[in-house]
């Protein structure tokens, strides 16, 4: 395992160093449980609450780690990133602005000139400089490169970048300290920064752990992680998924794909209806505000496909642990095991579920007008 | 203090005995903090999260304590209560049904025949027997008495009852164990069961602590706690407040009023707009689902009247601690102190805020139709 990790964008040592850097700056988020949801899932669910992280999502970990890793000379010139839309969810741009503010250095955030003003507030609040450009990917990349050239600022990509991956990996370190008996961890996936960071940490510390990605397929059936895993190579020709989980629309990159390819044991594709049902359970039963992207992990655990995918993934993990790395053999073993996945008979496992973000706007979603005083 | 408590419906010993009874059955709810809300309030806020209590509100404590205190002979015949409406919020009837189910005894819940069916679900889920009656207070009381007569069941009122008050008082015990440095506690008030329980516990353990009630005045300006405190006697001729805080519409009773009269140091009346603003902050900044009644404490802390009321209450507490129990002298001292209550100059105190319930229906309040997948 130790040698294997040198193949990837972050090693266990990198993740441990990130944990040292963020200590006292990022929150050690709590792990919550619910007997009602355990009953529904048939497993003992351990909810890792990144909704309580600084900024309301996990993104601060990677951004802070990236900014802290800069040398004094680099740092002085600041950091730059670009975003299509400054989404509520998992806002790398806002997290980077905050991390830069905490180090007292400039942050340049390139955004398309059609981005809604309200989404720019967090970046401004954290003292980031907004730079507007034409609303195309090419314009954003060109503008970011121009800003970097002019200012000497370091480009910090949102996910496909070692220091970001190492920072997000600290979630995995923490979770295994909090729940050493963890058997499985279910992680929402977008560009794969959080997924690959957690996977690298978890597999290094506990090779027998099973990692399952939760991916929205969207109404246009555009789940690139599942498709790439099936094909054994990175599938890049799928459109962006049309989904309520607006934080999960990025695509795997060159640094995240190898981790997903080699170390992630399964993928459960989920629908928007499943995501909203999971949000509702978290809201009503656990009293937690979780955005659609953040609820994807619970949606996967409660999906009808979970038991079969888990059985396959466990067989895959066991086969790898036994020294056989043949996916085909593992899949064959998995399809035998899958028959045992029915709810009543299944073995209760300790399943970590990452609630990765909770940034919802109360007034956007709340039916205040339907809500009358009681007489 | 020790002798004084014998005047009231529950003593510190009663509350400690209740804590022993509920141990392992009720949750020890966490205390959460938020630097953003501390900055807004100018104090260090300690949120006691009864939203995470069994049943989603504090009511389980008092109901469970009441059921457990019954002798085997009494218990066998069950318990009975009545409710005007089975509100989401602070549902004593559902909590009683659950507590009865856990002891394996019958619970008879008398409700008006116009209660919405959806509100009866929790009682049924917990195995309670629903008994319908005409939708008047007289019919409910008569029906409950009839059920008690026929079955021998013990009537367990929602708040004006020693064992319920002692049960709710365990919140105060826990909070002072969790935050021994607490200076002030702010408690939503309806019938006063929770308020008087917490007050009895907190004042017995820490006589210098300041207790402030948070009371919705409603659009019809019907704050009976504030009016009763001003009058020095129980004001019973005010109508029910018309407020979004549907769990805070009951009136003080004969057992709760003496505690409120003698030991509660101040009352802050709050509007529905303040309550909704507090809910929004808890939702967006702390990612917590808190119902209107549950958010009343934070609404009071953020109200423009809080600083002045706190200064008066502190003077009142100090005067009582110094042996003078003259409210007039205290009030005079308070109005001098109140001038120091401006946000910039004020002393930062450790202020406990009880988030007493989180029972909101996702689909009732959520604008699902405004919520489109992102392209």
XYZ file of C-alpha atoms in Angstrom:
750
model
C 0.000 0.000 0.000
C 2.724 2.458 1.009
C 4.559 2.090 -2.292
C 1.316 2.031 -4.256
C 0.330 5.450 -2.957
C 3.330 7.088 -4.573
C 1.444 6.499 -7.828
C -1.285 8.894 -6.812
C -1.677 12.623 -6.315
C -1.452 12.404 -2.517
C 0.122 9.933 -0.114
C -0.936 9.112 3.422
C 1.959 11.297 4.561
C 0.616 14.197 2.490
C -2.813 13.753 4.075
C -1.307 13.577 7.565
C 0.663 16.749 6.852
C -2.569 18.405 5.651
C -4.261 17.380 8.914
C -1.460 19.115 10.837
C -1.846 22.259 8.729
C -5.620 22.538 9.148
C -5.592 21.691 12.877
C -7.192 24.526 14.828
C -8.395 26.193 11.614
C -10.837 23.668 10.175
C -13.402 22.075 12.481
C -13.127 18.431 13.496
C -16.681 17.707 12.441
C -18.853 15.426 14.567
C -20.179 11.991 13.622
C -23.925 11.671 14.263
C -26.174 8.623 14.247
C -29.906 7.897 13.984
C -31.644 4.700 15.010
C -34.501 5.472 12.603
C -32.172 5.752 9.624
C -30.236 2.664 10.741
C -33.500 0.745 10.641
C -34.280 2.028 7.147
C -30.794 1.221 5.870
C -30.260 -2.070 7.676
C -26.786 -0.836 8.667
C -25.224 1.264 11.405
C -24.794 4.611 9.695
C -22.106 7.039 10.857
C -22.832 10.483 9.428
C -19.693 12.589 9.071
C -21.096 16.101 9.316
C -19.092 18.324 6.984
C -22.202 20.527 6.926
C -20.738 21.913 10.165
C -17.365 22.653 8.519
C -16.237 26.254 8.141
C -18.137 27.674 5.171
C -20.791 24.963 5.428
C -18.993 22.348 3.319
C -15.805 20.248 3.182
C -14.090 22.531 0.622
C -12.279 24.607 3.244
C -9.981 21.685 4.067
C -8.425 21.458 0.602
C -8.344 25.195 0.017
C -6.668 25.906 3.348
C -4.134 23.130 2.843
C -3.292 24.443 -0.638
C -2.797 28.001 0.576
C -0.698 26.932 3.564
C 1.587 24.828 1.373
C 2.704 27.846 -0.618
C 6.165 29.190 0.147
C 6.272 32.745 1.536
C 7.390 33.987 -1.898
C 4.523 32.210 -3.666
C 1.999 33.172 -1.028
C 2.783 36.857 -1.268
C 1.567 36.835 -4.879
C -1.731 35.235 -3.979
C -3.896 32.483 -5.442
C -6.279 32.339 -8.371
C -9.115 30.025 -9.396
C -12.103 30.108 -11.701
C -15.648 28.855 -11.403
C -18.473 28.402 -13.851
C -21.067 29.403 -11.306
C -20.492 30.215 -7.682
C -22.825 27.532 -6.470
C -24.009 27.393 -2.919
C -22.760 23.874 -2.690
C -19.147 22.942 -2.084
C -17.915 26.377 -2.999
C -14.212 26.041 -3.715
C -13.944 29.699 -4.725
C -15.359 30.980 -1.439
C -13.273 28.492 0.539
C -10.142 29.628 -1.296
C -10.962 33.288 -0.646
C -11.381 32.511 3.065
C -8.166 30.478 3.226
C -6.287 33.318 1.482
C -7.784 35.888 3.838
C -6.627 33.834 6.817
C -3.066 33.838 5.434
C -3.387 37.524 4.560
C -2.759 37.060 0.837
C -4.781 38.010 -2.272
C -7.321 35.648 -3.866
C -8.399 36.255 -7.480
C -11.649 34.564 -8.413
C -12.537 34.480 -12.112
C -16.295 34.140 -12.727
C -18.486 34.491 -15.802
C -20.168 37.862 -16.151
C -23.602 36.194 -16.023
C -23.144 34.743 -12.519
C -25.976 35.774 -10.181
C -24.869 38.568 -7.882
C -26.136 36.793 -4.788
C -23.671 33.978 -5.369
C -20.753 36.397 -5.262
C -21.485 37.548 -1.731
C -19.458 34.887 0.089
C -16.341 35.552 -2.017
C -16.626 39.280 -1.350
C -17.292 38.681 2.348
C -13.981 36.821 2.523
C -12.141 39.625 0.757
C -11.631 37.840 -2.576
C -11.169 39.904 -5.768
C -13.754 39.035 -8.389
C -12.678 39.114 -12.020
C -15.445 38.832 -14.566
C -15.035 37.168 -17.959
C -17.147 35.903 -20.843
C -19.326 32.929 -19.860
C -17.318 30.198 -21.586
C -14.879 27.652 -20.225
C -12.200 28.915 -22.651
C -12.633 32.509 -21.454
C -12.433 31.445 -17.817
C -9.255 29.455 -18.376
C -7.682 32.220 -20.447
C -8.615 34.877 -17.899
C -7.295 32.833 -14.994
C -4.031 32.230 -16.888
C -3.795 35.942 -17.652
C -4.350 36.848 -13.981
C -1.740 34.303 -12.935
C 0.699 35.698 -15.479
C 0.166 39.287 -14.443
C 0.144 38.788 -10.682
C 2.263 35.694 -10.216
C -0.639 34.147 -8.285
C -0.690 30.353 -7.956
C -3.562 28.596 -9.703
C -5.467 26.364 -7.246
C -7.884 24.076 -9.109
C -11.037 22.973 -7.308
C -10.311 19.225 -7.167
C -7.769 17.851 -9.618
C -4.766 18.944 -7.571
C -2.634 17.142 -4.994
C -2.849 19.636 -2.125
C -6.637 19.845 -2.505
C -6.945 16.053 -2.590
C -4.737 15.749 0.496
C -6.828 18.355 2.307
C -10.111 16.590 1.567
C -8.431 13.323 2.596
C -8.311 14.574 6.183
C -12.037 13.734 6.349
C -11.030 10.090 5.999
C -8.339 10.349 8.704
C -10.782 11.941 11.128
C -13.599 9.527 10.397
C -11.398 6.481 11.044
C -10.194 8.028 14.299
C -13.800 8.677 15.313
C -15.151 5.310 14.115
C -12.261 2.803 13.996
C -14.727 -0.040 13.434
C -15.856 1.415 10.095
C -16.477 -1.232 7.405
C -17.671 0.903 4.496
C -17.565 4.571 3.523
C -19.964 6.136 1.025
C -18.774 9.368 -0.590
C -20.555 11.724 -3.011
C -18.512 12.245 -6.173
C -18.246 15.154 -8.568
C -14.713 15.894 -9.780
C -13.462 13.315 -7.296
C -11.254 15.468 -5.041
C -13.063 14.467 -1.865
C -13.616 10.888 -3.035
C -9.970 10.297 -3.939
C -8.678 12.010 -0.788
C -10.896 9.954 1.500
C -10.139 6.781 -0.451
C -6.365 7.284 -0.242
C -6.567 7.900 3.511
C -8.999 5.098 4.281
C -7.341 2.405 2.164
C -3.905 3.272 3.545
C -5.094 3.038 7.148
C -7.474 0.120 6.707
C -6.998 -1.820 3.442
C -10.095 -3.936 4.063
C -12.436 -0.942 4.111
C -14.922 -0.702 1.243
C -15.272 2.638 -0.579
C -18.431 3.347 -2.552
C -19.051 6.480 -4.613
C -22.512 8.081 -4.767
C -23.083 9.661 -8.175
C -26.194 11.441 -9.492
C -27.075 10.092 -12.920
C -29.145 13.171 -13.758
C -32.235 13.193 -15.919
C -29.920 12.772 -18.933
C -28.327 9.597 -17.537
C -24.827 11.077 -17.495
C -22.993 9.292 -14.673
C -19.356 9.505 -15.766
C -17.834 7.766 -12.754
C -19.957 4.657 -13.188
C -19.352 4.708 -16.951
C -15.592 5.157 -16.524
C -15.372 2.339 -13.978
C -17.324 0.036 -16.327
C -15.124 0.962 -19.301
C -11.897 0.753 -17.300
C -10.907 4.106 -18.741
C -11.901 7.705 -18.258
C -15.089 8.420 -20.223
C -15.009 12.074 -21.225
C -17.791 12.353 -23.804
C -20.786 12.386 -21.456
C -22.631 15.675 -20.981
C -22.859 17.323 -17.585
C -25.607 15.636 -15.533
C -28.843 17.605 -15.263
C -29.504 17.208 -11.543
C -30.727 18.965 -8.446
C -27.298 18.168 -6.926
C -25.665 21.253 -8.406
C -22.457 20.584 -6.500
C -21.954 17.243 -8.231
C -21.701 18.241 -11.882
C -17.921 18.295 -12.376
C -16.047 15.516 -14.136
C -13.191 13.288 -12.976
C -9.729 14.615 -13.807
C -6.297 13.205 -14.495
C -5.344 13.107 -10.798
C -8.608 11.829 -9.410
C -9.403 9.169 -12.018
C -6.459 6.846 -11.192
C -7.573 6.684 -7.544
C -11.163 6.038 -8.549
C -10.071 3.444 -11.102
C -7.797 1.482 -8.759
C -9.134 1.954 -5.243
C -12.825 2.826 -5.275
C -14.765 -0.412 -4.917
C -18.184 0.506 -6.241
C -20.434 3.247 -7.604
C -24.145 3.697 -6.914
C -25.936 5.976 -9.380
C -28.841 7.869 -7.842
C -31.811 9.844 -9.120
C -32.946 13.298 -8.055
C -36.012 11.747 -6.415
C -33.746 9.591 -4.264
C -31.657 12.639 -3.354
C -34.709 14.657 -2.268
C -36.031 11.722 -0.247
C -32.671 11.525 1.556
C -32.711 15.287 2.224
C -36.190 14.911 3.689
C -35.103 12.117 6.037
C -32.075 14.105 7.209
C -34.297 17.154 7.703
C -37.189 15.484 9.511
C -35.479 12.675 11.367
C -32.046 14.159 12.139
C -32.951 17.891 12.058
C -30.014 18.529 9.732
C -29.949 20.931 6.796
C -28.169 19.095 3.999
C -28.016 20.352 0.418
C -28.812 17.948 -2.442
C -25.137 17.202 -3.142
C -24.581 16.578 0.550
C -27.445 14.092 0.770
C -26.204 11.966 -2.148
C -24.395 9.518 0.152
C -27.528 8.683 2.142
C -29.499 8.472 -1.111
C -27.028 5.833 -2.317
C -27.241 3.828 0.922
C -31.050 3.769 0.696
C -31.098 3.048 -3.050
C -32.424 -0.326 -4.185
C -29.075 -0.947 -5.902
C -27.017 -0.506 -2.754
C -27.112 -4.055 -1.419
C -25.976 -5.603 -4.705
C -23.300 -2.972 -5.291
C -22.059 -3.388 -1.730
C -21.819 -7.143 -2.109
C -19.822 -6.759 -5.331
C -17.627 -4.112 -3.753
C -16.935 -6.266 -0.688
C -15.955 -9.173 -2.913
C -13.715 -6.833 -4.886
C -12.080 -5.556 -1.723
C -11.629 -9.059 -0.345
C -10.129 -10.261 -3.607
C -7.676 -7.366 -3.647
C -6.781 -7.922 -0.010
C -6.171 -11.613 -0.824
C -3.707 -10.564 -3.489
C -5.882 -11.116 -6.540
C -6.438 -7.880 -8.349
C -8.641 -9.306 -11.060
C -11.768 -7.245 -11.259
C -13.535 -9.926 -13.268
C -13.046 -12.562 -10.580
C -14.190 -10.120 -7.955
C -17.260 -9.183 -9.946
C -18.140 -12.841 -10.370
C -17.783 -13.425 -6.645
C -19.819 -10.290 -6.073
C -22.745 -11.397 -8.174
C -22.934 -14.565 -6.068
C -22.864 -12.512 -2.896
C -25.365 -10.035 -4.247
C -28.126 -12.583 -3.794
C -27.595 -12.326 -0.039
C -28.182 -8.602 -0.032
C -31.844 -8.644 0.894
C -32.730 -6.326 3.717
C -33.710 -8.920 6.307
C -30.775 -11.250 5.889
C -28.006 -8.755 5.322
C -25.133 -8.333 7.717
C -25.248 -5.035 9.602
C -22.133 -3.073 8.759
C -20.712 0.195 10.067
C -21.219 2.495 7.121
C -19.727 5.992 7.061
C -21.811 8.491 5.103
C -20.244 11.837 4.252
C -22.747 14.708 4.566
C -20.459 16.967 2.592
C -22.362 20.257 2.475
C -25.333 22.102 3.898
C -25.480 25.370 2.016
C -29.143 25.980 1.277
C -30.767 29.387 1.078
C -33.706 29.492 3.508
C -35.704 32.027 1.529
C -35.138 30.375 -1.845
C -36.664 27.168 -0.660
C -39.002 28.042 2.145
C -42.712 28.533 1.473
C -43.006 31.495 3.784
C -46.267 32.501 2.173
C -47.839 29.116 2.947
C -46.866 29.482 6.516
C -49.475 31.244 8.555
C -49.598 31.982 12.253
C -51.672 29.474 14.217
C -54.910 30.724 15.774
C -32.775 27.752 48.297
C -33.216 24.175 49.475
C -36.123 25.060 51.732
C -37.553 27.451 49.180
C -37.873 24.703 46.628
C -40.300 22.790 48.780
C -42.745 25.564 47.842
C -42.704 24.515 44.218
C -43.939 21.620 42.139
C -40.495 20.017 41.883
C -37.350 20.117 44.019
C -33.758 19.660 42.916
C -33.996 16.136 44.348
C -37.045 15.463 42.173
C -35.160 16.668 39.132
C -32.119 14.564 40.004
C -34.375 11.545 40.447
C -35.916 12.292 37.048
C -32.420 12.407 35.527
C -31.752 8.931 36.941
C -35.031 7.629 35.510
C -34.466 8.959 31.997
C -30.787 7.963 31.846
C -30.217 5.650 28.890
C -33.734 6.347 27.551
C -33.638 10.053 26.709
C -30.643 11.418 24.824
C -28.097 13.655 26.549
C -28.404 16.314 23.872
C -25.294 18.145 22.656
C -24.461 21.810 23.155
C -23.431 23.494 19.884
C -21.847 26.884 19.255
C -21.428 29.265 16.314
C -18.907 32.082 16.064
C -21.142 33.865 13.543
C -24.095 33.895 15.925
C -21.854 34.873 18.834
C -20.785 37.899 16.808
C -24.402 38.818 16.066
C -25.452 38.425 19.683
C -22.378 39.892 21.370
C -22.377 36.917 23.731
C -21.059 33.363 23.790
C -24.142 31.349 22.930
C -24.462 27.730 24.056
C -27.238 26.058 22.099
C -28.784 23.136 23.978
C -30.069 20.967 21.140
C -33.302 19.365 22.282
C -34.119 19.135 18.564
C -32.010 15.956 18.750
C -34.084 14.576 21.647
C -36.180 11.448 21.119
C -39.292 12.535 19.241
C -37.575 15.731 18.065
C -38.404 17.867 21.113
C -37.830 18.062 24.870
C -41.280 16.659 25.753
C -40.073 13.068 26.042
C -38.202 13.891 29.253
C -41.281 14.886 31.245
C -43.531 12.238 29.740
C -41.055 9.439 30.418
C -40.445 10.625 33.973
C -44.185 10.771 34.636
C -44.799 7.265 33.306
C -41.839 5.808 35.194
C -43.009 7.336 38.480
C -46.255 5.388 38.418
C -46.496 2.413 40.749
C -46.907 -0.983 39.059
C -50.592 -0.916 39.999
C -51.112 2.539 38.520
C -48.998 1.805 35.473
C -50.952 -1.284 34.555
C -54.035 0.880 34.016
C -52.238 3.245 31.708
C -52.088 6.994 31.224
C -54.413 9.502 29.614
C -54.022 13.033 28.302
C -55.837 15.367 25.968
C -54.730 17.835 23.338
C -56.455 20.561 21.399
C -54.441 19.877 18.307
C -51.654 17.397 17.910
C -49.163 20.008 16.858
C -45.840 19.113 15.326
C -44.140 21.093 17.975
C -43.446 19.844 21.490
C -45.927 17.069 21.200
C -46.722 15.924 24.726
C -49.329 13.452 23.489
C -46.883 11.660 21.181
C -44.161 11.725 23.846
C -46.577 10.230 26.367
C -47.623 7.514 23.921
C -43.942 6.659 23.350
C -43.138 6.659 27.076
C -46.140 4.400 27.724
C -45.132 2.062 24.914
C -41.646 1.767 26.411
C -43.168 0.734 29.741
C -45.624 -1.559 27.973
C -48.737 0.167 29.286
C -51.755 1.750 27.539
C -51.861 5.439 26.579
C -55.231 7.061 25.875
C -55.028 10.282 23.915
C -58.183 12.387 23.702
C -58.262 14.660 20.619
C -60.952 16.749 18.973
C -62.672 15.081 16.038
C -61.516 17.889 13.730
C -57.792 17.234 14.270
C -55.965 16.717 10.962
C -55.319 13.033 10.354
C -51.654 13.608 9.576
C -51.049 14.908 13.091
C -52.329 11.650 14.584
C -49.663 9.549 12.891
C -46.997 9.846 15.605
C -49.421 8.842 18.373
C -50.531 5.814 16.359
C -46.927 4.934 15.504
C -46.202 4.758 19.229
C -49.204 2.539 19.881
C -51.367 5.148 21.596
C -55.177 4.771 21.573
C -56.889 7.789 20.051
C -60.218 8.834 21.503
C -62.117 11.471 19.538
C -64.394 14.054 21.144
C -66.194 17.279 20.252
C -63.770 20.123 19.519
C -64.217 22.066 22.761
C -62.056 22.294 25.857
C -64.983 21.167 27.996
C -65.561 18.083 25.839
C -61.866 17.196 25.976
C -61.708 17.487 29.730
C -64.933 15.558 30.215
C -63.821 12.829 27.829
C -60.415 12.512 29.484
C -62.113 12.290 32.897
C -64.490 9.651 31.546
C -61.617 7.603 30.131
C -59.731 7.908 33.417
C -62.851 6.819 35.318
C -63.534 3.834 33.100
C -59.955 2.583 32.752
C -58.312 3.783 35.942
C -55.653 5.471 33.799
C -53.599 8.284 35.387
C -54.090 11.724 33.883
C -50.728 13.230 32.827
C -51.136 16.924 31.971
C -48.772 18.436 29.417
C -46.977 20.887 31.698
C -48.739 21.873 34.935
C -47.673 18.742 36.796
C -44.740 18.009 39.102
C -43.337 14.918 37.386
C -43.447 16.663 33.995
C -41.756 19.767 35.417
C -39.067 17.610 37.063
C -38.488 15.767 33.781
C -38.063 18.970 31.771
C -35.799 20.256 34.562
C -33.217 17.640 33.589
C -32.365 19.927 30.640
C -31.071 22.426 33.207
C -29.031 19.801 35.071
C -27.419 18.618 31.866
C -26.710 22.092 30.556
C -24.931 23.134 33.739
C -22.874 19.947 33.647
C -21.973 20.660 30.022
C -21.356 24.405 30.511
C -20.565 25.058 34.199
C -19.550 28.644 33.354
C -23.080 29.502 32.204
C -24.205 33.013 33.224
C -27.645 33.215 31.643
C -30.198 30.788 30.247
C -32.914 31.786 27.784
C -35.920 29.465 27.648
C -38.991 29.547 25.374
C -42.193 29.608 27.411
C -45.679 28.312 26.708
C -47.397 26.667 29.693
C -44.122 26.953 31.575
C -43.302 23.298 32.213
C -39.875 23.497 30.621
C -39.218 27.009 31.888
C -40.046 26.194 35.497
C -38.179 22.887 35.427
C -35.010 24.459 34.040
C -35.347 27.416 36.413
C -35.697 25.206 39.490
C -32.654 23.153 38.486
C -30.476 26.094 37.471
C -31.260 28.339 40.450
C -30.731 25.478 42.900
C -27.343 24.606 41.425
C -26.183 28.158 40.684
C -28.224 30.873 42.439
C -26.453 33.644 40.539
C -27.573 32.396 37.136
C -30.006 34.630 35.255
C -33.125 33.033 33.726
C -34.932 34.813 30.915
C -38.141 33.597 29.266
C -38.719 34.033 25.524
C -42.399 34.579 24.822
C -44.130 35.223 21.475
C -46.467 38.187 21.803
C -48.444 37.141 18.725
C -50.103 39.512 16.289
C -52.759 40.102 18.972
C -50.215 41.187 21.586
C -51.141 38.426 24.011
C -47.991 37.711 26.014
C -49.370 36.362 29.294
C -46.031 35.652 30.971
C -44.812 39.218 30.541
C -48.214 40.566 31.608
C -48.354 38.317 34.668
C -44.819 39.234 35.742
C -45.670 42.938 35.394
C -48.910 42.540 37.343
C -47.325 40.324 40.003
C -50.214 37.944 39.599
C -51.366 35.395 37.050
C -53.157 37.188 34.217
C -55.727 34.803 32.795
C -57.898 36.989 30.600
C -55.590 37.308 27.589
C -56.528 35.412 24.439
C -54.258 32.750 22.989
C -51.442 34.426 21.015
C -51.829 34.267 17.241
C -48.307 33.223 16.289
C -46.269 31.057 13.979
C -44.859 29.434 17.128
C -47.716 26.966 17.417
C -46.013 25.156 20.283
C -46.032 28.266 22.461
C -49.746 28.982 22.772
C -50.523 27.450 26.140
C -50.962 29.500 29.322
C -49.154 29.369 32.655
C -50.788 27.139 35.244
C -51.036 26.937 39.008
C -47.809 24.946 39.373
C -45.702 26.794 36.833
C -46.728 30.368 37.690
C -45.183 30.447 41.202
C -41.788 29.469 39.773
C -42.074 32.054 37.012
C -43.228 34.683 39.522
C -40.456 34.101 42.054
C -37.453 32.800 40.154
C -37.568 33.843 36.506
C -35.602 37.070 36.169
C -36.915 38.525 32.928
C -39.179 38.054 29.921
C -38.471 39.098 26.351
C -41.535 39.253 24.114
C -40.799 38.464 20.470
C -42.590 38.865 17.164
C -43.138 36.270 14.461
C -40.716 38.145 12.198
C -38.010 37.805 14.852
C -38.781 34.113 15.215
C -38.510 33.472 11.466
C -35.251 35.445 11.292
C -33.853 33.257 14.089
C -34.987 30.090 12.285
C -33.229 31.323 9.164
C -29.960 31.921 11.018
C -30.100 28.505 12.643
C -30.878 26.945 9.256
C -28.270 28.763 7.176
C -25.477 29.307 9.672
C -25.768 26.258 11.923
C -27.470 23.847 9.470
C -30.068 23.014 12.114
C -33.769 22.441 11.546
C -35.548 24.272 14.355
C -39.308 24.828 14.451
C -40.664 28.310 15.237
C -41.245 27.522 18.918
C -37.753 26.087 19.150
C -36.163 29.218 17.690
C -37.869 31.579 20.151
C -34.870 31.618 22.505
C -32.454 32.821 19.830
C -35.064 35.332 18.641
C -35.134 36.764 22.176
C -31.328 36.978 22.404
C -31.184 38.855 19.089
C -34.157 41.092 19.917
C -33.485 44.788 20.409
C -35.024 44.497 23.901
C -32.611 41.823 25.060
C -29.774 44.006 26.364
C -32.078 46.115 28.547
C -34.041 43.131 29.824
C -30.809 41.289 30.570
C -29.426 44.248 32.541
C -32.624 44.462 34.596
C -32.635 40.712 35.123
C -29.004 40.697 36.241
C -29.709 43.445 38.731
C -32.725 41.503 39.943
C -30.647 38.369 40.370
C -27.861 40.247 42.133
C -30.330 41.930 44.480
C -31.918 38.592 45.353
C -28.508 37.012 45.892
C -27.637 39.940 48.198
C -30.678 39.159 50.300
C -32.948 41.923 49.054
C -35.928 40.500 47.332
C -37.520 43.795 46.467
C -38.372 43.752 42.826
C -38.741 47.524 42.767
C -35.209 48.124 44.012
C -33.921 45.628 41.528
C -35.831 47.214 38.686
C -34.448 50.625 39.614
C -30.916 49.225 39.670
C -31.680 47.531 36.373
C -32.752 50.662 34.598
C -29.423 52.230 35.524
C -27.569 49.212 34.222
C -29.692 49.048 31.103
C -27.886 52.041 29.703
C -24.734 49.916 29.537
C -26.396 47.351 27.389
C -25.288 48.689 24.030
C -23.760 46.091 21.785
C -20.224 47.451 21.689
C -19.734 48.016 25.382
C -21.606 45.068 26.747
C -19.918 42.335 28.707
C -19.751 39.036 26.856
C -21.673 36.451 28.838
C -22.125 32.706 28.460
C -25.741 32.472 27.408
C -27.520 29.115 27.175
C -30.232 29.022 24.528
C -32.654 26.099 24.533
C -33.484 24.899 21.002
C -36.452 22.992 22.311
C -37.926 21.383 19.191
C -37.246 20.695 15.528
C -40.409 19.092 14.224
C -41.034 20.636 10.828
C -42.654 18.855 7.916
C -40.322 19.046 4.912
C -43.071 18.869 2.311
C -45.324 21.376 4.033
C -42.670 24.040 3.943
C -40.407 23.181 1.069
C -40.902 24.820 -2.317
C -40.234 21.649 -4.263
C -41.863 23.124 -7.333
C -39.456 26.097 -7.321
C -36.576 23.777 -7.163
C -35.345 22.728 -10.555
C -32.409 20.559 -11.547
C -29.330 22.570 -12.549
C -28.275 22.407 -16.198
